[in-house]
Amino acid sequence: MAKVHLFRVTHRLNSTALLSNASLRTTNQIQQRRWASEVTVVAFPSLRRETTSRAMKAYVERAREHEEFMKNQRIEYDIGKRHLANMMGEDPETFTQEDVDNAIEYLFPSGLHSKKARPMMKPPEEVFPARKAAEFDETGRPYHSMFFTGRPNFFKTLYDIAENIEQLNAYEDQMIRKRVEVDPNLKLDLSSSMWLPKEELEDILVEKILDLEYTNFINAMNRLLELPYSYRVRDFIEKFRKPLSIKASTQDIPQPQVDSNGRQFVTISNCPRKMARAEVTVRKPGAGAISINGSDIKYFSSDQCREQVIFPLLFTDTLGKVDVEATVAGGGPSGQAGAIRLGISLALRSFLSPEIVEEMRLAGLLQIDYRTRERKKPGQEGARRKFTWKKR
């Protein structure tokens, strides 16, 4: 019995030793394989697992293509500018963009009224819109906290406006507790500037926005501007404003003359609209009398035509303060009303401040409307209307 028990103990010890040796050999093999794999990865970097996302690869490819395209466009622009300078007999090294525009206007005179249809040669950076930088890292995670809004730059701007409003309100509370009044001399004077138009704001944001979103942006900026301590964020406000082009709107404004009664007057001739041509005289001061071909405003039976005539007076708050005398011929009621409206607008410039004249220009009152009736096309029922197609 003692021998059998001794055999069993010895067998158990031998089995334990074998298992421990086997596990040791397995551990050594795993460690050796791990070292071998690490050595292999270090020796062959191409065997590393790629971590760049598909989005990042696509962006890098598009960015490389865009840079190559812009580089070629810049080379072509420089070559064209040198040729144009040689044609004009100028030095290509000192040939500026203004010289390029003047040369094109001289060499290629165009009677096209639409500016987009006229010949043009601009740097590629002005012709082709800017592109956004990478909005995500190599793993595909977005950098911007508002990336998933669809327009992160726009909504980040709205967030900055709200944050500035909150900070200014907190600062105002501190000043009230300290019984410190606002210095009126520090109030922002932005009468000589205006908010950026929707197109220019989109260029800054490098994003397209809706008209409603642009309206919300303007309302938020006006709310920020109305705060008593808005001068503390002057740089942020002026970033979204542009100076009024007063010089462009005040050039060629006629000087008022004086009649026998001592009243100032301005006469604008040959005001076009469709087939109508008008001559308008505006006298100041006046009682608001409007004379059209010897008649009053009832010369037009349509309320829409009457509104067209008095709209410049309402817009500039001069209704009842000036007298208008108009002579119009040709065209129909709509064309005649448009011609008189243009003449009144051009004549009122001589009696208004440059700021109001700029507002008139932005409202389109000083722009000649060259639109005319489109002619009928042969083989068609009208200018664009087609005859009804019948199979049988």
Tab-separated table of C-alpha atoms in Angstrom, residues 1-391:
chain	number	residue	atom	x	y	z
A	1	MET	CA	0.000	0.000	0.000
A	2	ALA	CA	2.881	2.328	0.814
A	3	LYS	CA	4.461	1.698	-2.608
A	4	VAL	CA	1.222	2.454	-4.436
A	5	HIS	CA	0.735	5.695	-2.515
A	6	LEU	CA	4.316	6.716	-3.218
A	7	PHE	CA	3.787	6.058	-6.933
A	8	ARG	CA	0.691	8.219	-7.019
A	9	VAL	CA	2.474	11.124	-5.319
A	10	THR	CA	5.451	10.812	-7.626
A	11	HIS	CA	3.136	10.715	-10.669
A	12	ARG	CA	1.331	13.836	-9.523
A	13	LEU	CA	4.606	15.720	-9.048
A	14	ASN	CA	5.838	14.682	-12.472
A	15	SER	CA	2.559	15.758	-14.085
A	16	THR	CA	2.710	19.171	-12.350
A	17	ALA	CA	6.293	19.645	-13.539
A	18	LEU	CA	5.305	18.767	-17.096
A	19	LEU	CA	2.403	21.207	-17.031
A	20	SER	CA	4.578	23.971	-15.647
A	21	ASN	CA	7.235	23.329	-18.289
A	22	ALA	CA	4.603	23.330	-21.037
A	23	SER	CA	3.074	26.584	-19.840
A	24	LEU	CA	6.560	28.115	-19.614
A	25	ARG	CA	7.358	27.035	-23.145
A	26	THR	CA	4.041	28.466	-24.356
A	27	THR	CA	4.699	31.785	-22.626
A	28	ASN	CA	8.177	31.989	-24.127
A	29	GLN	CA	6.788	31.256	-27.597
A	30	ILE	CA	4.133	33.975	-27.267
A	31	GLN	CA	6.747	36.468	-26.096
A	32	GLN	CA	9.063	35.528	-28.946
A	33	ARG	CA	6.267	35.921	-31.463
A	34	ARG	CA	5.363	39.336	-30.035
A	35	TRP	CA	8.983	40.507	-30.280
A	36	ALA	CA	9.159	39.195	-33.821
A	37	SER	CA	5.990	41.047	-34.794
A	38	GLU	CA	7.312	44.273	-33.291
A	39	VAL	CA	10.603	43.855	-35.087
A	40	THR	CA	8.724	43.163	-38.316
A	41	VAL	CA	6.575	46.293	-37.973
A	42	VAL	CA	9.612	48.431	-37.235
A	43	ALA	CA	11.605	46.930	-40.066
A	44	PHE	CA	8.699	47.244	-42.524
A	45	PRO	CA	6.692	50.436	-41.852
A	46	SER	CA	4.399	49.690	-44.817
A	47	LEU	CA	2.918	46.807	-42.802
A	48	ARG	CA	1.458	49.209	-40.186
A	49	ARG	CA	-2.310	49.440	-40.082
A	50	GLU	CA	-3.671	52.544	-41.780
A	51	THR	CA	-5.583	54.928	-39.475
A	52	THR	CA	-6.511	57.638	-42.043
A	53	SER	CA	-10.248	57.779	-42.705
A	54	ARG	CA	-11.805	57.743	-46.147
A	55	ALA	CA	-13.103	61.279	-45.658
A	56	MET	CA	-9.589	62.562	-44.968
A	57	LYS	CA	-8.211	60.728	-48.014
A	58	ALA	CA	-10.928	62.240	-50.225
A	59	TYR	CA	-10.283	65.730	-48.836
A	60	VAL	CA	-6.524	65.462	-49.365
A	61	GLU	CA	-7.109	64.352	-52.952
A	62	ARG	CA	-9.523	67.237	-53.660
A	63	ALA	CA	-7.197	69.735	-51.981
A	64	ARG	CA	-4.280	68.593	-54.117
A	65	GLU	CA	-6.371	68.887	-57.283
A	66	HIS	CA	-7.608	72.355	-56.278
A	67	GLU	CA	-4.085	73.603	-55.550
A	68	GLU	CA	-2.877	72.302	-58.910
A	69	PHE	CA	-5.840	73.939	-60.659
A	70	MET	CA	-5.260	77.308	-58.939
A	71	LYS	CA	-1.568	77.130	-59.761
A	72	ASN	CA	-2.312	76.655	-63.475
A	73	GLN	CA	-4.895	79.450	-63.416
A	74	ARG	CA	-2.382	81.819	-61.798
A	75	ILE	CA	0.205	81.015	-64.483
A	76	GLU	CA	-2.338	81.659	-67.250
A	77	TYR	CA	-3.396	84.929	-65.614
A	78	ASP	CA	0.208	86.162	-65.367
A	79	ILE	CA	0.843	85.273	-69.014
A	80	GLY	CA	-2.341	87.035	-70.130
A	81	LYS	CA	-1.472	90.129	-68.107
A	82	ARG	CA	1.978	90.327	-69.704
A	83	HIS	CA	0.457	90.018	-73.191
A	84	LEU	CA	-2.072	92.717	-72.362
A	85	ALA	CA	0.668	95.023	-71.044
A	86	ASN	CA	2.683	94.518	-74.234
A	87	MET	CA	-0.385	95.353	-76.337
A	88	MET	CA	-0.863	98.598	-74.406
A	89	GLY	CA	2.870	99.436	-74.526
A	90	GLU	CA	3.271	99.292	-70.752
A	91	ASP	CA	5.778	97.643	-68.446
A	92	PRO	CA	4.437	94.170	-67.457
A	93	GLU	CA	6.164	94.364	-64.068
A	94	THR	CA	4.263	97.504	-63.023
A	95	PHE	CA	0.979	96.622	-64.749
A	96	THR	CA	-1.691	96.665	-62.016
A	97	GLN	CA	-5.191	95.207	-61.933
A	98	GLU	CA	-6.659	98.657	-62.507
A	99	ASP	CA	-4.557	98.936	-65.671
A	100	VAL	CA	-5.874	95.523	-66.741
A	101	ASP	CA	-9.492	96.636	-66.332
A	102	ASN	CA	-8.880	99.882	-68.239
A	103	ALA	CA	-7.099	98.030	-71.039
A	104	ILE	CA	-9.948	95.526	-71.438
A	105	GLU	CA	-12.502	98.331	-71.481
A	106	TYR	CA	-10.463	100.099	-74.165
A	107	LEU	CA	-9.724	97.055	-76.337
A	108	PHE	CA	-13.080	95.314	-75.976
A	109	PRO	CA	-15.802	97.953	-75.750
A	110	SER	CA	-19.094	96.290	-74.947
A	111	GLY	CA	-22.633	97.581	-75.212
A	112	LEU	CA	-23.944	94.788	-73.015
A	113	HIS	CA	-25.864	96.162	-70.062
A	114	SER	CA	-25.273	93.139	-67.849
A	115	LYS	CA	-21.874	93.382	-66.147
A	116	LYS	CA	-21.583	89.598	-65.967
A	117	ALA	CA	-21.636	89.396	-69.762
A	118	ARG	CA	-18.767	91.864	-70.277
A	119	PRO	CA	-15.159	90.739	-70.890
A	120	MET	CA	-13.175	90.344	-67.699
A	121	MET	CA	-9.748	89.249	-66.490
A	122	LYS	CA	-9.353	88.919	-62.738
A	123	PRO	CA	-6.916	87.013	-60.501
A	124	PRO	CA	-8.045	83.414	-59.943
A	125	GLU	CA	-8.433	84.082	-56.208
A	126	GLU	CA	-11.255	86.542	-57.004
A	127	VAL	CA	-12.927	84.428	-59.692
A	128	PHE	CA	-13.011	81.060	-57.947
A	129	PRO	CA	-14.556	80.907	-54.462
A	130	ALA	CA	-12.475	79.994	-51.445
A	131	ARG	CA	-12.531	76.428	-50.196
A	132	LYS	CA	-12.935	75.243	-46.652
A	133	ALA	CA	-10.007	73.701	-44.847
A	134	ALA	CA	-10.199	70.180	-43.429
A	135	GLU	CA	-13.011	70.018	-40.866
A	136	PHE	CA	-11.968	66.651	-39.439
A	137	ASP	CA	-8.819	64.846	-38.351
A	138	GLU	CA	-7.261	61.729	-39.824
A	139	THR	CA	-9.650	59.464	-37.930
A	140	GLY	CA	-12.703	61.315	-39.301
A	141	ARG	CA	-13.627	63.208	-36.126
A	142	PRO	CA	-14.722	66.833	-36.751
A	143	TYR	CA	-12.698	69.699	-35.303
A	144	HIS	CA	-15.633	72.105	-34.963
A	145	SER	CA	-18.012	71.719	-32.051
A	146	MET	CA	-20.916	72.735	-34.333
A	147	PHE	CA	-19.911	70.584	-37.274
A	148	PHE	CA	-23.197	68.659	-37.352
A	149	THR	CA	-25.310	71.818	-37.679
A	150	GLY	CA	-24.433	71.902	-41.372
A	151	ARG	CA	-23.161	75.517	-41.205
A	152	PRO	CA	-20.712	75.564	-38.300
A	153	ASN	CA	-19.135	78.941	-39.085
A	154	PHE	CA	-22.501	80.709	-39.234
A	155	PHE	CA	-23.830	79.199	-36.013
A	156	LYS	CA	-20.492	79.824	-34.291
A	157	THR	CA	-20.896	83.517	-35.243
A	158	LEU	CA	-24.379	83.574	-33.708
A	159	TYR	CA	-22.945	81.929	-30.591
A	160	ASP	CA	-20.245	84.633	-30.380
A	161	ILE	CA	-22.909	87.349	-30.678
A	162	ALA	CA	-24.919	85.816	-27.820
A	163	GLU	CA	-21.774	85.476	-25.710
A	164	ASN	CA	-20.839	89.129	-26.272
A	165	ILE	CA	-24.362	90.226	-25.340
A	166	GLU	CA	-24.181	88.218	-22.120
A	167	GLN	CA	-20.770	89.651	-21.212
A	168	LEU	CA	-21.876	93.232	-21.903
A	169	ASN	CA	-25.007	92.757	-19.795
A	170	ALA	CA	-22.878	91.443	-16.928
A	171	TYR	CA	-20.499	94.404	-17.270
A	172	GLU	CA	-23.450	96.802	-17.277
A	173	ASP	CA	-24.727	95.262	-14.021
A	174	GLN	CA	-21.314	95.809	-12.456
A	175	MET	CA	-21.292	99.466	-13.511
A	176	ILE	CA	-24.798	99.957	-12.132
A	177	ARG	CA	-23.772	98.509	-8.772
A	178	LYS	CA	-20.773	100.856	-8.772
A	179	ARG	CA	-23.063	103.753	-9.818
A	180	VAL	CA	-20.948	104.524	-12.875
A	181	GLU	CA	-22.771	106.091	-15.811
A	182	VAL	CA	-22.063	105.405	-19.477
A	183	ASP	CA	-19.800	107.909	-21.219
A	184	PRO	CA	-21.808	109.200	-24.243
A	185	ASN	CA	-18.601	110.120	-26.067
A	186	LEU	CA	-17.686	106.434	-26.346
A	187	LYS	CA	-20.873	105.469	-28.174
A	188	LEU	CA	-20.265	103.829	-31.540
A	189	ASP	CA	-20.963	106.008	-34.576
A	190	LEU	CA	-21.574	103.710	-37.536
A	191	SER	CA	-23.482	106.151	-39.726
A	192	SER	CA	-20.808	105.947	-42.420
A	193	SER	CA	-20.954	102.152	-42.695
A	194	MET	CA	-23.480	99.388	-43.300
A	195	TRP	CA	-23.869	95.697	-42.543
A	196	LEU	CA	-22.266	93.328	-44.994
A	197	PRO	CA	-24.638	92.099	-47.707
A	198	LYS	CA	-25.633	88.462	-47.700
A	199	GLU	CA	-23.214	87.565	-50.516
A	200	GLU	CA	-20.187	89.123	-48.799
A	201	LEU	CA	-21.112	87.514	-45.482
A	202	GLU	CA	-21.212	84.147	-47.244
A	203	ASP	CA	-17.738	84.801	-48.627
A	204	ILE	CA	-16.416	85.430	-45.114
A	205	LEU	CA	-18.122	82.377	-43.638
A	206	VAL	CA	-17.327	80.219	-46.702
A	207	GLU	CA	-20.885	78.918	-46.318
A	208	LYS	CA	-24.246	79.458	-47.999
A	209	ILE	CA	-26.995	80.760	-45.721
A	210	LEU	CA	-30.735	81.312	-46.139
A	211	ASP	CA	-32.420	84.713	-46.300
A	212	LEU	CA	-34.116	84.025	-42.960
A	213	GLU	CA	-30.765	83.162	-41.369
A	214	TYR	CA	-29.252	86.381	-42.719
A	215	THR	CA	-32.194	88.342	-41.253
A	216	ASN	CA	-31.648	86.664	-37.884
A	217	PHE	CA	-27.961	87.579	-38.057
A	218	ILE	CA	-28.744	91.264	-38.740
A	219	ASN	CA	-31.304	91.347	-35.904
A	220	ALA	CA	-28.787	89.826	-33.491
A	221	MET	CA	-26.071	92.304	-34.502
A	222	ASN	CA	-28.486	95.239	-34.111
A	223	ARG	CA	-29.370	93.991	-30.638
A	224	LEU	CA	-25.667	93.864	-29.783
A	225	LEU	CA	-25.143	97.334	-31.230
A	226	GLU	CA	-27.954	98.851	-29.142
A	227	LEU	CA	-26.314	97.904	-25.835
A	228	PRO	CA	-24.839	100.913	-23.951
A	229	TYR	CA	-21.387	99.315	-23.687
A	230	SER	CA	-21.231	97.972	-27.242
A	231	TYR	CA	-18.049	99.982	-27.845
A	232	ARG	CA	-16.180	97.326	-25.854
A	233	VAL	CA	-16.676	94.868	-28.760
A	234	ARG	CA	-15.969	97.394	-31.522
A	235	ASP	CA	-13.602	95.055	-33.377
A	236	PHE	CA	-16.175	92.274	-33.495
A	237	ILE	CA	-18.916	94.600	-34.799
A	238	GLU	CA	-16.764	96.311	-37.428
A	239	LYS	CA	-15.730	92.920	-38.786
A	240	PHE	CA	-19.232	92.603	-40.262
A	241	ARG	CA	-19.611	96.161	-41.563
A	242	LYS	CA	-18.385	97.918	-44.693
A	243	PRO	CA	-18.007	101.642	-45.446
A	244	LEU	CA	-20.584	103.318	-47.621
A	245	SER	CA	-19.348	104.048	-51.132
A	246	ILE	CA	-20.343	107.695	-50.917
A	247	LYS	CA	-17.881	108.755	-53.590
A	248	ALA	CA	-19.413	106.478	-56.183
A	249	SER	CA	-22.962	107.629	-55.440
A	250	THR	CA	-22.289	111.374	-55.317
A	251	GLN	CA	-20.325	111.755	-58.519
A	252	ASP	CA	-21.904	113.665	-61.401
A	253	ILE	CA	-24.621	115.149	-59.171
A	254	PRO	CA	-25.881	118.382	-60.761
A	255	GLN	CA	-25.768	121.584	-58.772
A	256	PRO	CA	-29.168	123.222	-58.079
A	257	GLN	CA	-30.044	126.379	-59.984
A	258	VAL	CA	-32.197	129.277	-58.802
A	259	ASP	CA	-35.344	130.396	-60.633
A	260	SER	CA	-36.969	133.839	-60.723
A	261	ASN	CA	-38.867	133.113	-57.510
A	262	GLY	CA	-35.683	132.306	-55.604
A	263	ARG	CA	-36.374	128.574	-55.422
A	264	GLN	CA	-33.742	125.974	-56.214
A	265	PHE	CA	-34.470	123.526	-59.009
A	266	VAL	CA	-32.796	120.675	-60.860
A	267	THR	CA	-33.803	119.340	-64.283
A	268	ILE	CA	-32.989	115.801	-65.441
A	269	SER	CA	-33.496	115.101	-69.151
A	270	ASN	CA	-33.837	111.896	-71.155
A	271	CYS	CA	-34.800	109.512	-68.338
A	272	PRO	CA	-35.420	106.118	-70.022
A	273	ARG	CA	-37.719	103.240	-69.155
A	274	LYS	CA	-38.757	100.811	-71.897
A	275	MET	CA	-39.862	103.017	-74.832
A	276	ALA	CA	-40.721	106.029	-72.636
A	277	ARG	CA	-38.529	109.084	-72.151
A	278	ALA	CA	-39.132	111.663	-69.439
A	279	GLU	CA	-37.831	115.092	-68.432
A	280	VAL	CA	-38.273	115.876	-64.737
A	281	THR	CA	-37.774	119.119	-62.813
A	282	VAL	CA	-37.759	119.155	-59.004
A	283	ARG	CA	-38.110	122.478	-57.170
A	284	LYS	CA	-37.346	123.121	-53.508
A	285	PRO	CA	-38.985	124.321	-51.339
A	286	GLY	CA	-42.406	123.243	-52.508
A	287	ALA	CA	-45.902	122.277	-51.403
A	288	GLY	CA	-45.914	118.754	-52.834
A	289	ALA	CA	-47.457	119.587	-56.229
A	290	ILE	CA	-46.911	116.967	-58.951
A	291	SER	CA	-47.459	117.939	-62.597
A	292	ILE	CA	-47.318	115.319	-65.367
A	293	ASN	CA	-47.875	116.560	-68.930
A	294	GLY	CA	-49.965	119.432	-67.572
A	295	SER	CA	-52.053	117.169	-65.328
A	296	ASP	CA	-51.673	116.002	-61.742
A	297	ILE	CA	-50.974	112.531	-60.355
A	298	LYS	CA	-54.352	111.406	-61.774
A	299	TYR	CA	-52.603	111.344	-65.153
A	300	PHE	CA	-52.102	107.659	-64.304
A	301	SER	CA	-55.307	105.734	-63.742
A	302	SER	CA	-53.485	102.791	-62.139
A	303	ASP	CA	-52.629	102.919	-58.427
A	304	GLN	CA	-49.439	100.984	-59.112
A	305	CYS	CA	-48.172	103.669	-61.507
A	306	ARG	CA	-49.014	106.405	-59.006
A	307	GLU	CA	-47.102	104.563	-56.290
A	308	GLN	CA	-44.096	104.276	-58.615
A	309	VAL	CA	-44.063	108.050	-59.103
A	310	ILE	CA	-44.279	109.014	-55.426
A	311	PHE	CA	-42.081	106.193	-54.098
A	312	PRO	CA	-38.783	108.233	-54.271
A	313	LEU	CA	-40.500	111.056	-52.366
A	314	LEU	CA	-41.744	108.675	-49.682
A	315	PHE	CA	-38.383	106.929	-49.421
A	316	THR	CA	-36.492	110.194	-48.868
A	317	ASP	CA	-39.211	111.833	-46.721
A	318	THR	CA	-39.563	114.739	-49.168
A	319	LEU	CA	-43.253	114.255	-50.020
A	320	GLY	CA	-44.924	117.634	-49.552
A	321	LYS	CA	-41.571	119.443	-49.372
A	322	VAL	CA	-40.753	119.671	-53.120
A	323	ASP	CA	-42.649	120.284	-56.348
A	324	VAL	CA	-42.306	117.965	-59.338
A	325	GLU	CA	-42.861	118.877	-62.980
A	326	ALA	CA	-42.571	116.035	-65.502
A	327	THR	CA	-42.955	115.712	-69.245
A	328	VAL	CA	-43.078	112.181	-70.607
A	329	ALA	CA	-43.666	110.689	-74.062
A	330	GLY	CA	-43.656	107.246	-75.642
A	331	GLY	CA	-44.359	103.847	-74.195
A	332	GLY	CA	-47.214	102.833	-71.949
A	333	PRO	CA	-48.271	103.774	-68.434
A	334	SER	CA	-45.796	101.425	-66.750
A	335	GLY	CA	-42.841	102.691	-68.784
A	336	GLN	CA	-43.790	106.336	-68.290
A	337	ALA	CA	-44.165	105.887	-64.523
A	338	GLY	CA	-40.760	104.198	-64.358
A	339	ALA	CA	-39.136	107.003	-66.372
A	340	ILE	CA	-40.612	109.678	-64.085
A	341	ARG	CA	-39.552	107.735	-60.993
A	342	LEU	CA	-35.955	107.603	-62.255
A	343	GLY	CA	-35.972	111.343	-63.047
A	344	ILE	CA	-37.284	112.265	-59.592
A	345	SER	CA	-34.689	110.038	-57.911
A	346	LEU	CA	-31.791	111.512	-59.876
A	347	ALA	CA	-32.984	115.073	-59.232
A	348	LEU	CA	-33.439	114.567	-55.473
A	349	ARG	CA	-29.718	113.781	-55.076
A	350	SER	CA	-28.938	117.493	-55.252
A	351	PHE	CA	-31.002	118.210	-52.128
A	352	LEU	CA	-30.092	115.201	-49.927
A	353	SER	CA	-27.150	114.154	-47.769
A	354	PRO	CA	-24.623	111.618	-49.076
A	355	GLU	CA	-25.874	108.993	-46.605
A	356	ILE	CA	-29.448	109.166	-47.924
A	357	VAL	CA	-28.172	109.122	-51.506
A	358	GLU	CA	-26.296	105.924	-50.711
A	359	GLU	CA	-29.472	104.410	-49.273
A	360	MET	CA	-31.277	105.332	-52.499
A	361	ARG	CA	-28.580	103.627	-54.506
A	362	LEU	CA	-28.843	100.475	-52.414
A	363	ALA	CA	-32.626	100.509	-52.863
A	364	GLY	CA	-32.180	100.594	-56.657
A	365	LEU	CA	-33.683	104.047	-57.187
A	366	LEU	CA	-30.630	105.377	-59.039
A	367	GLN	CA	-30.199	102.384	-61.348
A	368	ILE	CA	-31.445	102.653	-64.923
A	369	ASP	CA	-33.752	99.752	-65.761
A	370	TYR	CA	-32.740	98.610	-69.237
A	371	ARG	CA	-35.278	95.812	-69.456
A	372	THR	CA	-37.500	95.927	-72.544
A	373	ARG	CA	-40.151	93.752	-74.077
A	374	GLU	CA	-38.624	90.655	-75.622
A	375	ARG	CA	-39.465	90.279	-79.299
A	376	LYS	CA	-41.477	87.451	-80.773
A	377	LYS	CA	-39.459	84.562	-82.213
A	378	PRO	CA	-40.203	82.999	-85.603
A	379	GLY	CA	-41.848	79.605	-85.327
A	380	GLN	CA	-43.218	80.439	-81.890
A	381	GLU	CA	-46.420	81.949	-80.629
A	382	GLY	CA	-44.612	84.640	-78.660
A	383	ALA	CA	-41.253	85.609	-77.213
A	384	ARG	CA	-40.999	82.315	-75.317
A	385	ARG	CA	-44.417	80.731	-75.673
A	386	LYS	CA	-44.526	77.802	-78.075
A	387	PHE	CA	-47.363	76.551	-80.200
A	388	THR	CA	-49.297	73.621	-78.755
A	389	TRP	CA	-47.727	70.400	-79.977
A	390	LYS	CA	-50.172	67.851	-81.328
A	391	LYS	CA	-49.120	64.380	-82.210
